[in-house]
Amino acid sequence: MSETRTKCLIIGSGPAGFTAAIYTSRANLNPIVIEGPQPGGQLITTTEVENFPGYVDGVAGPKMMEDLRAQALRFGANIVPGLVTEVDFSDRPFKVKVNGTDTYIADTVIISTGASARYLGLPDEQKYMGMGVSACATCDGFFFRNRPVAVVGGGDTACEEALYLANLASKVYMIVRKDYLRASKVMQKRVMENDKIEVLFNTNTVSLFGPELLEGARVVTNKGTENENEYAIAIEGFFLAIGHKPNTGVFAGQIELDEQGYVKTIPGRTATNVEGVFAAGDVADPEYQQAISAAGMGCRAALEAERFLMLYE
Ligand code: NDP
């Protein structure tokens, strides 16, 4: 049990959170960053980041987050491990509870809790969770060396995961519900040119099977047409890469969220409907969801928090 007062509390430690921490530390706000359940955020589970300006040859996701963290620490940010379990934004200063015990009293809050992987919602996903089902190829791909696997989705994440797994697995199916890949052209080309990857277009997953560990999936191609075809593929790993949902459960009822659960910000700004609470990164951005756009938003949230404190203190 503790109570800590701060001018700026940053919730989440991805590119948005750490960028906000760098800016607010340099502005002498002595920010506290609550790291959350996955310190470093989603980039911790990413392989190569090739599109963050400044890294000419690309950089491993975990290395980039290590650098951002070190940069925030260099200017005096206080980085605290822990999970926010309760917030009270009804009055300023705001109250934020961490791990159910420690209370932070904050003049401003920057929400940068990011987003988490989505699942299809099949009961079998739960059944085989950790026994073949995963939403992170870089975390779990290692277990499937020389085994057949499948990746669900047709976006950049799915292509990235499929390419990563192609280096380990004996075969990679991509289960894509439409007749095209949504991913960027460069990723599509890499996937299509990889001999180990077979893209199953117009295909959905029906179920997963296996006595204990996963042994296969039943999939259906061209469902609802005269060419409908349901069949089984032998796979030991089933990797979801079908997008993300914002991590905003703890803020429900305290702050305005959109119908998908993303934090609503005033257009063109990071301010939320609660004065003094700002949001940055994927948690408030269903559109771009890039490390660089999250970092840019973190910078803007920090500057807005700084200005807010100048005006209201
Ligand atoms: P996207 O939303 O871009 O893609 C999600 C994919 O999953 C789509 O192919 C979608 O199909 C499919 N999908 C969604 N729901 C289901 C479902 N219920 N059943 C089957 N398939 C489903 O998400 P990503 O995570 O790939 O990317 C998010 C953002 O991050 C994008 O802007 C992307 O460009 C970016 N990104 C960039 C990277 C890079 O540049 N290195 C790496 C990773 C991500 P459908 O097309 O039919 O909707």
Short mmCIF file of C-alpha atoms and ligand atoms in Angstrom, two decimals:
data_model
loop_
_atom_site.label_atom_id
_atom_site.label_comp_id
_atom_site.label_asym_id
_atom_site.label_seq_id
_atom_site.Cartn_x
_atom_site.Cartn_y
_atom_site.Cartn_z
CA MET A 1 0.00 0.00 0.00
CA SER A 2 1.46 3.33 -1.01
CA GLU A 3 0.31 6.73 -2.24
CA THR A 4 2.38 8.65 -4.76
CA ARG A 5 1.72 12.11 -6.15
CA THR A 6 2.77 13.04 -9.69
CA LYS A 7 2.20 15.80 -12.21
CA CYS A 8 1.95 13.30 -15.01
CA LEU A 9 1.07 9.62 -14.93
CA ILE A 10 1.64 7.68 -18.13
CA ILE A 11 -0.20 4.36 -18.39
CA GLY A 12 1.48 1.97 -20.82
CA SER A 13 5.01 1.49 -22.08
CA GLY A 14 4.91 1.18 -25.86
CA PRO A 15 6.25 3.77 -28.32
CA ALA A 16 3.49 6.24 -27.33
CA GLY A 17 4.08 5.90 -23.59
CA PHE A 18 7.86 6.10 -23.75
CA THR A 19 7.82 9.04 -26.16
CA ALA A 20 5.42 10.85 -23.82
CA ALA A 21 7.84 9.97 -20.98
CA ILE A 22 10.83 11.41 -22.86
CA TYR A 23 9.04 14.68 -23.54
CA THR A 24 7.47 15.10 -20.09
CA SER A 25 10.77 14.24 -18.33
CA ARG A 26 12.62 16.80 -20.40
CA ALA A 27 9.92 19.30 -19.38
CA ASN A 28 10.65 18.53 -15.71
CA LEU A 29 7.26 17.00 -15.03
CA ASN A 30 8.88 13.97 -13.37
CA PRO A 31 6.48 11.53 -15.02
CA ILE A 32 5.72 8.07 -13.72
CA VAL A 33 5.20 5.34 -16.32
CA ILE A 34 3.13 2.31 -15.29
CA GLU A 35 4.50 -0.39 -17.56
CA GLY A 36 1.46 -2.65 -17.81
CA PRO A 37 1.19 -6.40 -18.42
CA GLN A 38 3.53 -6.40 -21.42
CA PRO A 39 6.38 -3.94 -20.75
CA GLY A 40 7.45 -2.44 -24.06
CA GLY A 41 4.10 -3.19 -25.67
CA GLN A 42 3.47 -5.03 -28.88
CA LEU A 43 6.87 -4.33 -30.42
CA ILE A 44 8.36 -6.69 -27.87
CA THR A 45 6.80 -9.49 -29.91
CA THR A 46 7.79 -8.08 -33.29
CA THR A 47 10.80 -9.20 -35.28
CA GLU A 48 12.24 -6.59 -37.56
CA VAL A 49 10.94 -3.02 -37.69
CA GLU A 50 11.99 -1.62 -41.05
CA ASN A 51 9.86 1.50 -41.28
CA PHE A 52 10.79 3.48 -38.18
CA PRO A 53 12.69 6.54 -39.45
CA GLY A 54 16.33 6.64 -38.43
CA TYR A 55 17.01 2.89 -38.41
CA VAL A 56 18.53 2.55 -41.89
CA ASP A 57 18.97 -1.24 -41.66
CA GLY A 58 15.87 -1.91 -39.54
CA VAL A 59 15.86 -2.79 -35.85
CA ALA A 60 14.49 -5.67 -33.78
CA GLY A 61 11.27 -4.63 -31.99
CA PRO A 62 12.61 -5.48 -28.49
CA LYS A 63 15.82 -3.54 -29.17
CA MET A 64 13.86 -0.47 -30.23
CA MET A 65 11.79 -0.60 -27.05
CA GLU A 66 14.93 -1.05 -24.95
CA ASP A 67 16.34 2.10 -26.59
CA LEU A 68 13.14 4.09 -26.01
CA ARG A 69 13.04 2.96 -22.38
CA ALA A 70 16.69 3.90 -21.84
CA GLN A 71 16.05 7.30 -23.40
CA ALA A 72 13.11 7.93 -21.04
CA LEU A 73 15.22 6.83 -18.04
CA ARG A 74 18.06 9.11 -19.13
CA PHE A 75 15.85 12.15 -18.56
CA GLY A 76 14.57 10.90 -15.20
CA ALA A 77 11.29 9.16 -15.98
CA ASN A 78 10.21 6.86 -13.18
CA ILE A 79 9.24 3.51 -14.70
CA VAL A 80 7.14 1.30 -12.46
CA PRO A 81 6.15 -2.31 -13.19
CA GLY A 82 2.49 -3.02 -12.54
CA LEU A 83 -1.03 -3.17 -13.85
CA VAL A 84 -3.61 -0.42 -13.50
CA THR A 85 -6.62 -2.00 -11.82
CA GLU A 86 -8.87 1.00 -11.18
CA VAL A 87 -9.11 4.65 -12.19
CA ASP A 88 -11.15 7.54 -10.88
CA PHE A 89 -11.25 10.43 -13.32
CA SER A 90 -14.29 12.08 -11.72
CA ASP A 91 -12.19 14.75 -9.99
CA ARG A 92 -8.79 16.29 -10.42
CA PRO A 93 -6.23 15.25 -9.26
CA PHE A 94 -7.04 11.86 -10.72
CA LYS A 95 -6.71 8.61 -8.77
CA VAL A 96 -5.19 5.53 -10.35
CA LYS A 97 -4.77 2.26 -8.51
CA VAL A 98 -1.97 -0.13 -9.49
CA ASN A 99 -2.04 -3.85 -8.67
CA GLY A 100 -5.11 -3.17 -6.53
CA THR A 101 -2.98 -1.66 -3.79
CA ASP A 102 -0.79 1.30 -4.74
CA THR A 103 -2.50 4.63 -5.42
CA TYR A 104 -1.17 7.31 -7.75
CA ILE A 105 -2.59 10.82 -7.51
CA ALA A 106 -1.99 12.56 -10.81
CA ASP A 107 -2.61 16.07 -12.15
CA THR A 108 -2.58 14.73 -15.69
CA VAL A 109 -2.86 11.22 -17.13
CA ILE A 110 -1.67 10.00 -20.51
CA ILE A 111 -3.36 6.76 -21.55
CA SER A 112 -1.13 4.72 -23.86
CA THR A 113 -2.23 1.18 -23.11
CA GLY A 114 -2.18 0.04 -26.74
CA ALA A 115 -4.18 -2.82 -28.18
CA SER A 116 -4.14 -6.64 -27.92
CA ALA A 117 -4.53 -9.44 -30.41
CA ARG A 118 -7.99 -10.54 -31.48
CA TYR A 119 -9.12 -14.17 -31.64
CA LEU A 120 -11.71 -15.72 -33.96
CA GLY A 121 -13.97 -16.68 -31.07
CA LEU A 122 -13.96 -20.43 -31.74
CA PRO A 123 -14.29 -22.55 -28.57
CA ASP A 124 -11.35 -24.62 -29.87
CA GLU A 125 -9.04 -21.60 -29.58
CA GLN A 126 -9.44 -21.73 -25.82
CA LYS A 127 -9.10 -25.50 -25.78
CA TYR A 128 -5.73 -25.46 -27.56
CA MET A 129 -4.40 -22.20 -26.09
CA GLY A 130 -0.74 -22.82 -25.34
CA MET A 131 -1.10 -26.28 -26.94
CA GLY A 132 -0.79 -25.01 -30.49
CA VAL A 133 -2.84 -21.80 -30.54
CA SER A 134 -0.95 -18.53 -30.26
CA ALA A 135 -1.23 -14.89 -31.29
CA CYS A 136 2.52 -14.33 -31.35
CA ALA A 137 4.77 -16.11 -33.82
CA THR A 138 7.94 -14.54 -32.49
CA CYS A 139 7.10 -15.72 -28.96
CA ASP A 140 6.02 -19.25 -29.82
CA GLY A 141 7.31 -20.00 -33.31
CA PHE A 142 10.36 -21.71 -31.86
CA PHE A 143 8.18 -24.60 -30.62
CA PHE A 144 7.15 -25.43 -34.17
CA ARG A 145 10.51 -26.02 -35.80
CA ASN A 146 10.07 -28.37 -38.75
CA ARG A 147 6.32 -28.67 -38.07
CA PRO A 148 3.42 -27.44 -40.22
CA VAL A 149 1.59 -24.35 -39.00
CA ALA A 150 -1.11 -21.92 -40.12
CA VAL A 151 -1.45 -18.16 -39.79
CA VAL A 152 -4.92 -16.61 -39.91
CA GLY A 153 -5.30 -13.18 -41.53
CA GLY A 154 -4.21 -11.33 -44.62
CA GLY A 155 -2.78 -8.08 -43.26
CA ASP A 156 0.80 -6.96 -42.65
CA THR A 157 0.92 -8.72 -39.31
CA ALA A 158 -0.19 -12.03 -40.83
CA CYS A 159 2.39 -11.74 -43.62
CA GLU A 160 5.12 -10.82 -41.16
CA GLU A 161 4.23 -13.79 -38.94
CA ALA A 162 4.03 -16.16 -41.92
CA LEU A 163 7.46 -15.06 -43.17
CA TYR A 164 8.95 -15.41 -39.71
CA LEU A 165 7.45 -18.88 -39.30
CA ALA A 166 8.59 -19.92 -42.78
CA ASN A 167 12.15 -19.78 -41.42
CA LEU A 168 11.28 -22.30 -38.73
CA ALA A 169 8.30 -24.42 -39.72
CA SER A 170 8.16 -27.15 -42.37
CA LYS A 171 5.15 -25.49 -44.02
CA VAL A 172 3.04 -22.39 -43.43
CA TYR A 173 -0.58 -22.07 -44.53
CA MET A 174 -2.09 -18.60 -44.56
CA ILE A 175 -5.85 -18.76 -43.99
CA VAL A 176 -7.26 -15.66 -45.68
CA ARG A 177 -11.00 -15.05 -45.69
CA LYS A 178 -11.06 -12.85 -48.81
CA ASP A 179 -9.60 -13.43 -52.27
CA TYR A 180 -6.77 -10.96 -51.67
CA LEU A 181 -4.20 -9.99 -49.08
CA ARG A 182 -4.78 -6.65 -47.38
CA ALA A 183 -1.06 -6.32 -46.57
CA SER A 184 1.29 -3.81 -48.22
CA LYS A 185 2.58 -4.74 -51.67
CA VAL A 186 6.12 -5.43 -50.44
CA MET A 187 4.86 -7.92 -47.83
CA GLN A 188 2.51 -9.57 -50.32
CA LYS A 189 5.38 -10.08 -52.74
CA ARG A 190 7.60 -11.65 -50.07
CA VAL A 191 4.81 -14.03 -49.05
CA MET A 192 3.92 -15.04 -52.61
CA GLU A 193 7.57 -15.66 -53.44
CA ASN A 194 8.19 -17.86 -50.40
CA ASP A 195 8.03 -21.55 -51.34
CA LYS A 196 7.13 -22.65 -47.84
CA ILE A 197 4.01 -20.48 -47.63
CA GLU A 198 0.72 -21.58 -49.18
CA VAL A 199 -2.03 -18.96 -49.15
CA LEU A 200 -5.55 -20.39 -48.85
CA PHE A 201 -7.76 -17.59 -50.19
CA ASN A 202 -11.53 -17.38 -49.54
CA THR A 203 -10.98 -19.71 -46.61
CA ASN A 204 -12.27 -19.71 -43.02
CA THR A 205 -11.47 -21.91 -40.06
CA VAL A 206 -14.27 -24.20 -38.90
CA SER A 207 -12.62 -26.02 -36.01
CA LEU A 208 -9.36 -27.31 -34.59
CA PHE A 209 -8.64 -30.88 -33.61
CA GLY A 210 -6.10 -33.09 -31.88
CA PRO A 211 -6.16 -35.44 -28.89
CA GLU A 212 -4.37 -33.02 -26.59
CA LEU A 213 -1.91 -31.03 -28.64
CA LEU A 214 -3.17 -29.51 -31.86
CA GLU A 215 -2.96 -31.79 -34.89
CA GLY A 216 -5.02 -30.00 -37.49
CA ALA A 217 -7.71 -27.59 -38.52
CA ARG A 218 -10.88 -28.01 -40.56
CA VAL A 219 -11.25 -25.17 -42.99
CA VAL A 220 -13.88 -24.24 -45.54
CA THR A 221 -13.17 -22.60 -48.87
CA ASN A 222 -15.75 -20.64 -50.92
CA LYS A 223 -18.39 -21.06 -48.24
CA GLY A 224 -21.95 -20.62 -49.44
CA THR A 225 -21.09 -21.11 -53.12
CA GLU A 226 -21.37 -24.15 -55.38
CA ASN A 227 -17.60 -24.56 -54.99
CA GLU A 228 -17.79 -24.81 -51.20
CA ASN A 229 -15.21 -27.27 -49.97
CA GLU A 230 -14.54 -28.25 -46.36
CA TYR A 231 -11.36 -30.15 -45.62
CA ALA A 232 -8.68 -30.72 -43.00
CA ILE A 233 -5.12 -29.41 -42.96
CA ALA A 234 -2.47 -30.98 -40.75
CA ILE A 235 -1.01 -28.25 -38.54
CA GLU A 236 0.53 -28.19 -35.10
CA GLY A 237 0.55 -24.43 -34.68
CA PHE A 238 -2.36 -22.02 -35.28
CA PHE A 239 -1.35 -18.37 -35.19
CA LEU A 240 -3.91 -15.59 -35.08
CA ALA A 241 -3.06 -12.34 -36.85
CA ILE A 242 -6.47 -10.79 -37.40
CA GLY A 243 -6.05 -7.39 -35.86
CA HIS A 244 -6.31 -5.96 -32.38
CA LYS A 245 -8.70 -4.63 -29.77
CA PRO A 246 -7.89 -1.59 -27.64
CA ASN A 247 -6.90 -2.12 -24.02
CA THR A 248 -9.48 0.13 -22.43
CA GLY A 249 -11.45 -2.18 -20.10
CA VAL A 250 -10.25 -0.38 -16.98
CA PHE A 251 -11.35 3.02 -18.37
CA ALA A 252 -14.93 2.05 -19.21
CA GLY A 253 -17.37 4.47 -17.58
CA GLN A 254 -14.56 6.91 -16.74
CA ILE A 255 -13.83 8.25 -20.19
CA GLU A 256 -15.57 8.37 -23.55
CA LEU A 257 -14.85 5.37 -25.78
CA ASP A 258 -16.04 4.76 -29.33
CA GLU A 259 -18.20 1.79 -30.32
CA GLN A 260 -15.09 -0.41 -30.83
CA GLY A 261 -13.71 0.57 -27.42
CA TYR A 262 -11.00 3.00 -28.59
CA VAL A 263 -10.50 6.12 -26.48
CA LYS A 264 -12.16 9.07 -28.20
CA THR A 265 -9.98 12.14 -28.56
CA ILE A 266 -10.92 15.60 -29.74
CA PRO A 267 -10.24 15.56 -33.52
CA GLY A 268 -6.67 16.60 -34.26
CA ARG A 269 -5.70 16.44 -30.58
CA THR A 270 -4.90 13.91 -27.87
CA ALA A 271 -7.28 15.45 -25.31
CA THR A 272 -10.16 13.24 -24.20
CA ASN A 273 -13.54 14.31 -22.87
CA VAL A 274 -11.99 14.50 -19.38
CA GLU A 275 -9.86 17.65 -19.02
CA GLY A 276 -6.34 16.65 -18.03
CA VAL A 277 -6.59 13.11 -19.42
CA PHE A 278 -4.92 12.51 -22.78
CA ALA A 279 -4.60 9.42 -24.95
CA ALA A 280 -1.91 8.39 -27.41
CA GLY A 281 -1.03 5.46 -29.64
CA ASP A 282 -3.03 2.43 -30.73
CA VAL A 283 -5.45 2.78 -27.80
CA ALA A 284 -6.81 5.93 -29.43
CA ASP A 285 -5.97 5.23 -33.06
CA PRO A 286 -7.90 2.54 -34.92
CA GLU A 287 -6.67 3.98 -38.21
CA TYR A 288 -2.86 4.00 -38.44
CA GLN A 289 -1.53 1.73 -35.66
CA GLN A 290 2.13 2.25 -36.49
CA ALA A 291 5.02 2.60 -34.06
CA ILE A 292 5.92 5.95 -35.58
CA SER A 293 2.37 7.32 -35.45
CA ALA A 294 2.05 6.11 -31.84
CA ALA A 295 5.35 7.82 -30.95
CA GLY A 296 4.18 11.02 -32.66
CA MET A 297 0.93 10.91 -30.72
CA GLY A 298 2.87 10.32 -27.48
CA CYS A 299 4.83 13.49 -28.19
CA ARG A 300 1.64 15.45 -28.80
CA ALA A 301 0.01 14.11 -25.62
CA ALA A 302 3.08 15.15 -23.61
CA LEU A 303 3.02 18.67 -25.04
CA GLU A 304 -0.71 18.95 -24.41
CA ALA A 305 -0.28 17.74 -20.81
CA GLU A 306 2.51 20.25 -20.30
CA ARG A 307 0.38 23.12 -21.65
CA PHE A 308 -2.57 21.99 -19.56
CA LEU A 309 -0.46 22.12 -16.40
CA MET A 310 0.82 25.59 -17.26
CA LEU A 311 -2.70 26.91 -17.75
CA TYR A 312 -4.34 25.30 -14.74
CA GLU A 313 -1.66 25.31 -12.07
P1 NDP B 1 -5.30 -5.56 -40.36
O1 NDP B 1 -6.57 -5.01 -39.83
O2 NDP B 1 -4.55 -4.79 -41.38
O3 NDP B 1 -5.57 -7.00 -40.99
C1 NDP B 1 -6.35 -7.94 -40.32
C2 NDP B 1 -6.50 -9.16 -41.22
O4 NDP B 1 -7.22 -10.15 -40.49
C3 NDP B 1 -7.26 -8.88 -42.51
O5 NDP B 1 -6.76 -9.67 -43.56
C4 NDP B 1 -8.67 -9.31 -42.13
O6 NDP B 1 -9.42 -9.75 -43.22
C5 NDP B 1 -8.40 -10.49 -41.24
N1 NDP B 1 -9.48 -10.76 -40.32
C6 NDP B 1 -10.06 -9.91 -39.43
N2 NDP B 1 -11.04 -10.54 -38.73
C7 NDP B 1 -11.07 -11.81 -39.21
C8 NDP B 1 -11.86 -12.92 -38.90
N3 NDP B 1 -12.82 -12.90 -37.97
N4 NDP B 1 -11.63 -14.07 -39.59
C9 NDP B 1 -10.68 -14.14 -40.54
N5 NDP B 1 -9.87 -13.11 -40.86
C10 NDP B 1 -10.08 -11.95 -40.21
O7 NDP B 1 -4.42 -5.88 -39.06
P2 NDP B 1 -2.86 -6.05 -38.91
O8 NDP B 1 -2.66 -6.44 -37.49
O9 NDP B 1 -2.29 -6.93 -39.95
O10 NDP B 1 -2.28 -4.59 -39.13
C11 NDP B 1 -2.73 -3.46 -38.35
C12 NDP B 1 -2.00 -2.20 -38.83
O11 NDP B 1 -0.60 -2.32 -38.53
C13 NDP B 1 -2.08 -2.04 -40.35
O12 NDP B 1 -2.17 -0.67 -40.62
C14 NDP B 1 -0.77 -2.61 -40.82
O13 NDP B 1 -0.37 -2.05 -42.06
C15 NDP B 1 0.17 -2.21 -39.70
N6 NDP B 1 1.34 -3.14 -39.63
C16 NDP B 1 2.49 -2.78 -40.27
C17 NDP B 1 3.60 -3.58 -40.25
C18 NDP B 1 4.81 -3.14 -40.97
O14 NDP B 1 4.71 -2.23 -41.76
N7 NDP B 1 5.95 -3.75 -40.75
C19 NDP B 1 3.62 -4.85 -39.52
C20 NDP B 1 2.35 -5.17 -38.90
C21 NDP B 1 1.27 -4.32 -38.96
P3 NDP B 1 -10.10 -8.73 -44.26
O15 NDP B 1 -9.00 -8.21 -45.13
O16 NDP B 1 -11.04 -9.62 -44.94
O17 NDP B 1 -10.78 -7.67 -43.45
#
